CSV table of N, CA and C in Angstrom, one decimal:
chain,number,residue,atom,x,y,z
A,931,MET,N,0.8,-1.2,0.0
A,931,MET,CA,0.0,0.0,0.0
A,931,MET,C,0.9,1.2,0.0
A,932,ILE,N,0.5,2.2,-0.8
A,932,ILE,CA,1.3,3.5,-0.9
A,932,ILE,C,0.7,4.5,0.1
A,933,ASP,N,1.6,5.1,0.9
A,933,ASP,CA,1.2,6.1,1.9
A,933,ASP,C,1.7,7.4,1.5
A,934,LYS,N,0.8,8.2,0.9
A,934,LYS,CA,1.2,9.5,0.3
A,934,LYS,C,1.7,10.5,1.4
A,935,SER,N,1.3,10.3,2.7
A,935,SER,CA,1.7,11.2,3.8
A,935,SER,C,3.0,10.8,4.4
A,936,SER,N,3.6,9.6,4.0
A,936,SER,CA,4.8,9.2,4.5
A,936,SER,C,6.0,10.0,4.0
A,937,PRO,N,7.0,10.2,4.9
A,937,PRO,CA,8.2,10.9,4.5
A,937,PRO,C,9.0,10.2,3.4
A,938,LEU,N,8.7,8.8,3.2
A,938,LEU,CA,9.4,8.1,2.2
A,938,LEU,C,8.9,8.4,0.8
A,939,PRO,N,9.8,8.6,-0.1
A,939,PRO,CA,9.3,9.0,-1.5
A,939,PRO,C,8.4,7.9,-2.0
A,940,ILE,N,7.4,8.3,-2.8
A,940,ILE,CA,6.4,7.3,-3.4
A,940,ILE,C,7.1,6.3,-4.2
A,941,TYR,N,8.1,6.7,-5.1
A,941,TYR,CA,8.8,5.7,-5.9
A,941,TYR,C,9.5,4.7,-5.1
A,942,TYR,N,10.0,5.1,-3.9
A,942,TYR,CA,10.7,4.1,-3.1
A,942,TYR,C,9.7,3.1,-2.5
A,943,GLN,N,8.5,3.6,-2.1
A,943,GLN,CA,7.5,2.7,-1.5
A,943,GLN,C,7.1,1.7,-2.6
A,944,ILE,N,7.0,2.1,-3.8
A,944,ILE,CA,6.6,1.2,-4.9
A,944,ILE,C,7.7,0.1,-5.1
A,945,GLU,N,8.9,0.6,-5.1
A,945,GLU,CA,10.1,-0.3,-5.2
A,945,GLU,C,10.0,-1.4,-4.1
A,946,GLU,N,9.9,-0.9,-2.9
A,946,GLU,CA,9.9,-1.9,-1.8
A,946,GLU,C,8.7,-2.8,-1.8
A,947,GLN,N,7.6,-2.3,-2.2
A,947,GLN,CA,6.4,-3.2,-2.3
A,947,GLN,C,6.6,-4.3,-3.4
A,948,LEU,N,7.2,-3.9,-4.5
A,948,LEU,CA,7.4,-4.9,-5.6
A,948,LEU,C,8.5,-5.9,-5.2
A,949,LYS,N,9.6,-5.4,-4.5
A,949,LYS,CA,10.6,-6.3,-4.1
A,949,LYS,C,10.1,-7.3,-3.1
A,950,LYS,N,9.2,-6.9,-2.2
A,950,LYS,CA,8.6,-7.8,-1.2
A,950,LYS,C,7.8,-8.9,-2.0
A,951,GLN,N,7.0,-8.4,-3.0
A,951,GLN,CA,6.2,-9.4,-3.7
A,951,GLN,C,7.1,-10.4,-4.5
A,952,ILE,N,8.2,-9.9,-5.0
A,952,ILE,CA,9.2,-10.8,-5.7
A,952,ILE,C,9.8,-11.8,-4.7
A,953,GLU,N,10.3,-11.2,-3.6
A,953,GLU,CA,11.0,-12.1,-2.6
A,953,GLU,C,10.1,-13.1,-1.9
A,954,ASN,N,8.9,-12.8,-1.7
A,954,ASN,CA,8.0,-13.8,-1.1
A,954,ASN,C,7.3,-14.7,-2.1
A,955,GLY,N,7.5,-14.5,-3.4
A,955,GLY,CA,7.0,-15.4,-4.4
A,955,GLY,C,5.7,-15.0,-4.9
A,956,GLU,N,5.1,-13.9,-4.5
A,956,GLU,CA,3.8,-13.4,-5.1
A,956,GLU,C,4.1,-13.2,-6.6
A,957,LEU,N,5.2,-12.6,-6.9
A,957,LEU,CA,5.6,-12.3,-8.3
A,957,LEU,C,6.7,-13.3,-8.6
A,958,LYS,N,6.5,-14.1,-9.6
A,958,LYS,CA,7.5,-15.2,-10.0
A,958,LYS,C,8.3,-14.7,-11.2
A,959,PRO,N,9.5,-15.4,-11.4
A,959,PRO,CA,10.3,-15.1,-12.6
A,959,PRO,C,9.4,-15.1,-13.9
A,960,ASN,N,9.6,-14.1,-14.7
A,960,ASN,CA,8.9,-14.0,-16.0
A,960,ASN,C,7.5,-13.5,-15.9
A,961,ASP,N,7.0,-13.3,-14.7
A,961,ASP,CA,5.6,-12.7,-14.6
A,961,ASP,C,5.7,-11.3,-15.2
A,962,SER,N,4.6,-10.9,-15.8
A,962,SER,CA,4.6,-9.5,-16.4
A,962,SER,C,4.0,-8.6,-15.3
A,963,LEU,N,4.4,-7.4,-15.3
A,963,LEU,CA,3.9,-6.3,-14.5
A,963,LEU,C,2.9,-5.5,-15.2
A,964,PRO,N,2.0,-4.9,-14.5
A,964,PRO,CA,1.1,-4.0,-15.2
A,964,PRO,C,1.8,-2.8,-15.9
A,965,SER,N,1.2,-2.2,-16.8
A,965,SER,CA,1.9,-1.0,-17.5
A,965,SER,C,2.1,0.1,-16.5
A,966,GLU,N,3.0,1.0,-16.9
A,966,GLU,CA,3.2,2.2,-16.0
A,966,GLU,C,1.9,3.0,-15.9
A,967,ARG,N,1.1,3.1,-16.9
A,967,ARG,CA,-0.1,3.8,-16.9
A,967,ARG,C,-1.1,3.1,-15.9
A,968,GLU,N,-1.2,1.8,-15.9
A,968,GLU,CA,-2.0,1.1,-15.0
A,968,GLU,C,-1.6,1.3,-13.5
A,969,PHE,N,-0.3,1.2,-13.3
A,969,PHE,CA,0.2,1.5,-11.9
A,969,PHE,C,-0.2,2.9,-11.5
A,970,ALA,N,0.1,3.9,-12.4
A,970,ALA,CA,-0.2,5.3,-12.1
A,970,ALA,C,-1.7,5.5,-11.7
A,971,GLU,N,-2.6,4.8,-12.5
A,971,GLU,CA,-4.0,5.0,-12.2
A,971,GLU,C,-4.4,4.3,-10.9
A,972,ARG,N,-3.8,3.1,-10.7
A,972,ARG,CA,-4.2,2.3,-9.5
A,972,ARG,C,-3.8,3.1,-8.2
A,973,PHE,N,-2.6,3.7,-8.2
A,973,PHE,CA,-2.1,4.4,-7.0
A,973,PHE,C,-2.4,5.9,-7.0
A,974,GLU,N,-3.0,6.3,-8.1
A,974,GLU,CA,-3.3,7.8,-8.3
A,974,GLU,C,-2.1,8.6,-8.1
A,975,ILE,N,-1.0,8.3,-8.9
A,975,ILE,CA,0.2,9.0,-8.9
A,975,ILE,C,0.7,9.2,-10.3
A,976,SER,N,1.8,10.0,-10.4
A,976,SER,CA,2.2,10.3,-11.8
A,976,SER,C,2.9,9.1,-12.4
A,977,ARG,N,2.8,9.0,-13.7
A,977,ARG,CA,3.5,8.0,-14.5
A,977,ARG,C,5.0,8.0,-14.3
A,978,MET,N,5.5,9.3,-14.2
A,978,MET,CA,7.0,9.4,-14.0
A,978,MET,C,7.5,8.8,-12.7
A,979,THR,N,6.6,8.9,-11.7
A,979,THR,CA,7.0,8.3,-10.4
A,979,THR,C,7.1,6.8,-10.5
A,980,VAL,N,6.1,6.2,-11.2
A,980,VAL,CA,6.1,4.8,-11.5
A,980,VAL,C,7.4,4.4,-12.3
A,981,ARG,N,7.6,5.2,-13.3
A,981,ARG,CA,8.8,4.9,-14.2
A,981,ARG,C,10.1,4.9,-13.4
A,982,GLN,N,10.2,5.9,-12.5
A,982,GLN,CA,11.4,5.9,-11.7
A,982,GLN,C,11.6,4.6,-10.8
A,983,ALA,N,10.5,4.2,-10.2
A,983,ALA,CA,10.6,3.0,-9.4
A,983,ALA,C,10.9,1.8,-10.3
A,984,ILE,N,10.3,1.6,-11.4
A,984,ILE,CA,10.6,0.5,-12.3
A,984,ILE,C,12.0,0.5,-12.9
A,985,ASN,N,12.4,1.7,-13.3
A,985,ASN,CA,13.8,1.8,-13.8
A,985,ASN,C,14.8,1.4,-12.7
A,986,ASN,N,14.6,1.8,-11.5
A,986,ASN,CA,15.5,1.4,-10.4
A,986,ASN,C,15.5,-0.1,-10.2
A,987,LEU,N,14.4,-0.7,-10.3
A,987,LEU,CA,14.3,-2.2,-10.1
A,987,LEU,C,14.9,-2.9,-11.3
A,988,VAL,N,14.8,-2.3,-12.5
A,988,VAL,CA,15.5,-2.9,-13.7
A,988,VAL,C,17.0,-2.7,-13.5
A,989,ASN,N,17.5,-1.6,-13.1
A,989,ASN,CA,18.9,-1.4,-12.8
A,989,ASN,C,19.4,-2.3,-11.7
A,990,ASP,N,18.6,-2.6,-10.8
A,990,ASP,CA,19.0,-3.5,-9.7
A,990,ASP,C,18.9,-5.0,-10.0
A,991,GLY,N,18.4,-5.3,-11.2
A,991,GLY,CA,18.2,-6.7,-11.6
A,991,GLY,C,17.0,-7.4,-11.2
A,992,TYR,N,16.1,-6.7,-10.6
A,992,TYR,CA,14.8,-7.4,-10.2
A,992,TYR,C,13.9,-7.6,-11.3
A,993,LEU,N,13.9,-6.6,-12.3
A,993,LEU,CA,13.0,-6.7,-13.4
A,993,LEU,C,13.8,-6.5,-14.7
A,994,TYR,N,13.2,-6.9,-15.8
A,994,TYR,CA,13.7,-6.6,-17.1
A,994,TYR,C,12.6,-6.2,-18.1
A,995,ARG,N,13.0,-5.4,-19.1
A,995,ARG,CA,12.0,-4.9,-20.1
A,995,ARG,C,12.2,-5.6,-21.4
A,996,GLN,N,11.1,-5.8,-22.1
A,996,GLN,CA,11.2,-6.2,-23.5
A,996,GLN,C,10.4,-5.2,-24.3
A,997,LYS,N,11.1,-4.6,-25.3
A,997,LYS,CA,10.4,-3.5,-26.0
A,997,LYS,C,9.2,-4.1,-26.7
A,998,GLY,N,8.1,-3.3,-26.6
A,998,GLY,CA,6.8,-3.7,-27.2
A,998,GLY,C,6.0,-4.8,-26.5
A,999,ARG,N,6.6,-5.4,-25.4
A,999,ARG,CA,6.0,-6.5,-24.7
A,999,ARG,C,5.7,-6.1,-23.2
A,1000,GLY,N,6.6,-5.4,-22.6
A,1000,GLY,CA,6.3,-5.0,-21.2
A,1000,GLY,C,7.5,-5.2,-20.3
A,1001,THR,N,7.2,-5.2,-19.0
A,1001,THR,CA,8.2,-5.3,-17.9
A,1001,THR,C,7.9,-6.7,-17.2
A,1002,PHE,N,9.0,-7.4,-16.9
A,1002,PHE,CA,8.9,-8.7,-16.3
A,1002,PHE,C,9.8,-8.9,-15.2
A,1003,VAL,N,9.5,-9.9,-14.3
A,1003,VAL,CA,10.3,-10.2,-13.2
A,1003,VAL,C,11.5,-11.0,-13.7
A,1004,SER,N,12.7,-10.7,-13.3
A,1004,SER,CA,13.9,-11.4,-13.7
A,1004,SER,C,14.0,-12.8,-13.1
A,1005,GLU,N,14.6,-13.7,-13.8
A,1005,GLU,CA,14.7,-15.1,-13.3
A,1005,GLU,C,15.7,-15.2,-12.2
A,1006,LYS,N,16.8,-14.5,-12.2
A,1006,LYS,CA,17.8,-14.6,-11.2
A,1006,LYS,C,17.6,-13.8,-10.0
A,1007,THR,N,16.5,-13.1,-9.9
A,1007,THR,CA,16.2,-12.2,-8.8
A,1007,THR,C,16.1,-13.0,-7.5
A,1008,GLY,N,15.4,-14.1,-7.5
A,1008,GLY,CA,15.2,-14.8,-6.2
A,1008,GLY,C,16.4,-15.0,-5.4
A,1009,ALA,N,17.3,-15.8,-6.0
A,1009,ALA,CA,18.6,-16.1,-5.3
A,1009,ALA,C,19.4,-14.9,-5.0
A,1010,ALA,N,19.6,-14.1,-5.9
A,1010,ALA,CA,20.4,-12.9,-5.8
A,1010,ALA,C,19.8,-12.0,-4.7
A,1011,ALA,N,18.6,-11.7,-4.7
A,1011,ALA,CA,17.9,-10.9,-3.7
A,1011,ALA,C,18.0,-11.5,-2.3
A,1012,ARG,N,17.8,-12.8,-2.2
A,1012,ARG,CA,17.9,-13.4,-0.9
A,1012,ARG,C,19.3,-13.3,-0.4
A,1013,TRP,N,20.3,-13.5,-1.3
A,1013,TRP,CA,21.7,-13.4,-0.8
A,1013,TRP,C,22.1,-12.0,-0.4
A,1014,ILE,N,21.7,-11.0,-1.1
A,1014,ILE,CA,21.9,-9.7,-0.8
A,1014,ILE,C,21.3,-9.3,0.5
A,1015,ASN,N,20.0,-9.7,0.7
A,1015,ASN,CA,19.3,-9.4,1.9
A,1015,ASN,C,19.9,-10.1,3.1
A,1016,GLU,N,20.3,-11.3,3.0
A,1016,GLU,CA,21.0,-12.0,4.1
A,1016,GLU,C,22.3,-11.4,4.4
A,1017,PHE,N,23.1,-11.0,3.4
A,1017,PHE,CA,24.4,-10.4,3.6
A,1017,PHE,C,24.2,-9.1,4.4
A,1018,TYR,N,23.2,-8.3,3.9
A,1018,TYR,CA,23.0,-7.0,4.6
A,1018,TYR,C,22.5,-7.2,6.0
A,1019,ARG,N,21.7,-8.2,6.2
A,1019,ARG,CA,21.2,-8.4,7.6
A,1019,ARG,C,22.4,-8.8,8.5
A,1020,ARG,N,23.3,-9.7,8.0
A,1020,ARG,CA,24.4,-10.1,8.8
A,1020,ARG,C,25.4,-8.9,9.0
A,1021,TYR,N,25.5,-8.1,8.0
A,1021,TYR,CA,26.4,-6.9,8.1
A,1021,TYR,C,25.9,-6.0,9.2
A,1022,GLU,N,24.6,-5.7,9.2
A,1022,GLU,CA,23.9,-4.8,10.1
A,1022,GLU,C,24.0,-5.4,11.5
A,1023,SER,N,23.8,-6.7,11.7
A,1023,SER,CA,23.9,-7.3,13.0
A,1023,SER,C,25.4,-7.2,13.5
A,1024,ALA,N,26.3,-7.5,12.7
A,1024,ALA,CA,27.7,-7.4,13.1
A,1024,ALA,C,28.1,-5.9,13.5
A,1025,ARG,N,27.6,-5.0,12.7
A,1025,ARG,CA,27.9,-3.6,12.9
A,1025,ARG,C,27.3,-3.1,14.2
A,1026,ASN,N,26.1,-3.6,14.5
A,1026,ASN,CA,25.4,-3.2,15.7
A,1026,ASN,C,25.7,-4.0,16.9
A,1027,GLY,N,26.5,-5.1,16.7
A,1027,GLY,CA,26.9,-6.0,17.8
A,1027,GLY,C,25.8,-6.8,18.3
A,1028,THR,N,24.8,-7.1,17.5
A,1028,THR,CA,23.7,-8.0,17.9
A,1028,THR,C,23.8,-9.4,17.3
A,1029,LYS,N,23.2,-10.3,18.0
A,1029,LYS,CA,23.2,-11.7,17.4
A,1029,LYS,C,22.1,-11.8,16.3
A,1030,GLN,N,22.4,-12.7,15.4
A,1030,GLN,CA,21.5,-12.9,14.3
A,1030,GLN,C,20.3,-13.7,14.7
């Protein structure tokens, strides 16, 4: 859910929501995403905001685009995303001196 009153940028909220859906298996490799226009209408936000979120996820390897076909979930996202999240969690735990 997008919270327009949150101090977090809307594009970041969209990114995090999509990442969570990918990581928990709601969105599977090669699943197609709605168009930027559909996202913008659903969340009542600008298409440019949606584009920024999707471009960031494409750059991070979570999604890929096919010209004339749409935007899709990357196949290698699952393992890579889990590894990165686990690494970051361990890093933060070590930095903060807490147990995992």
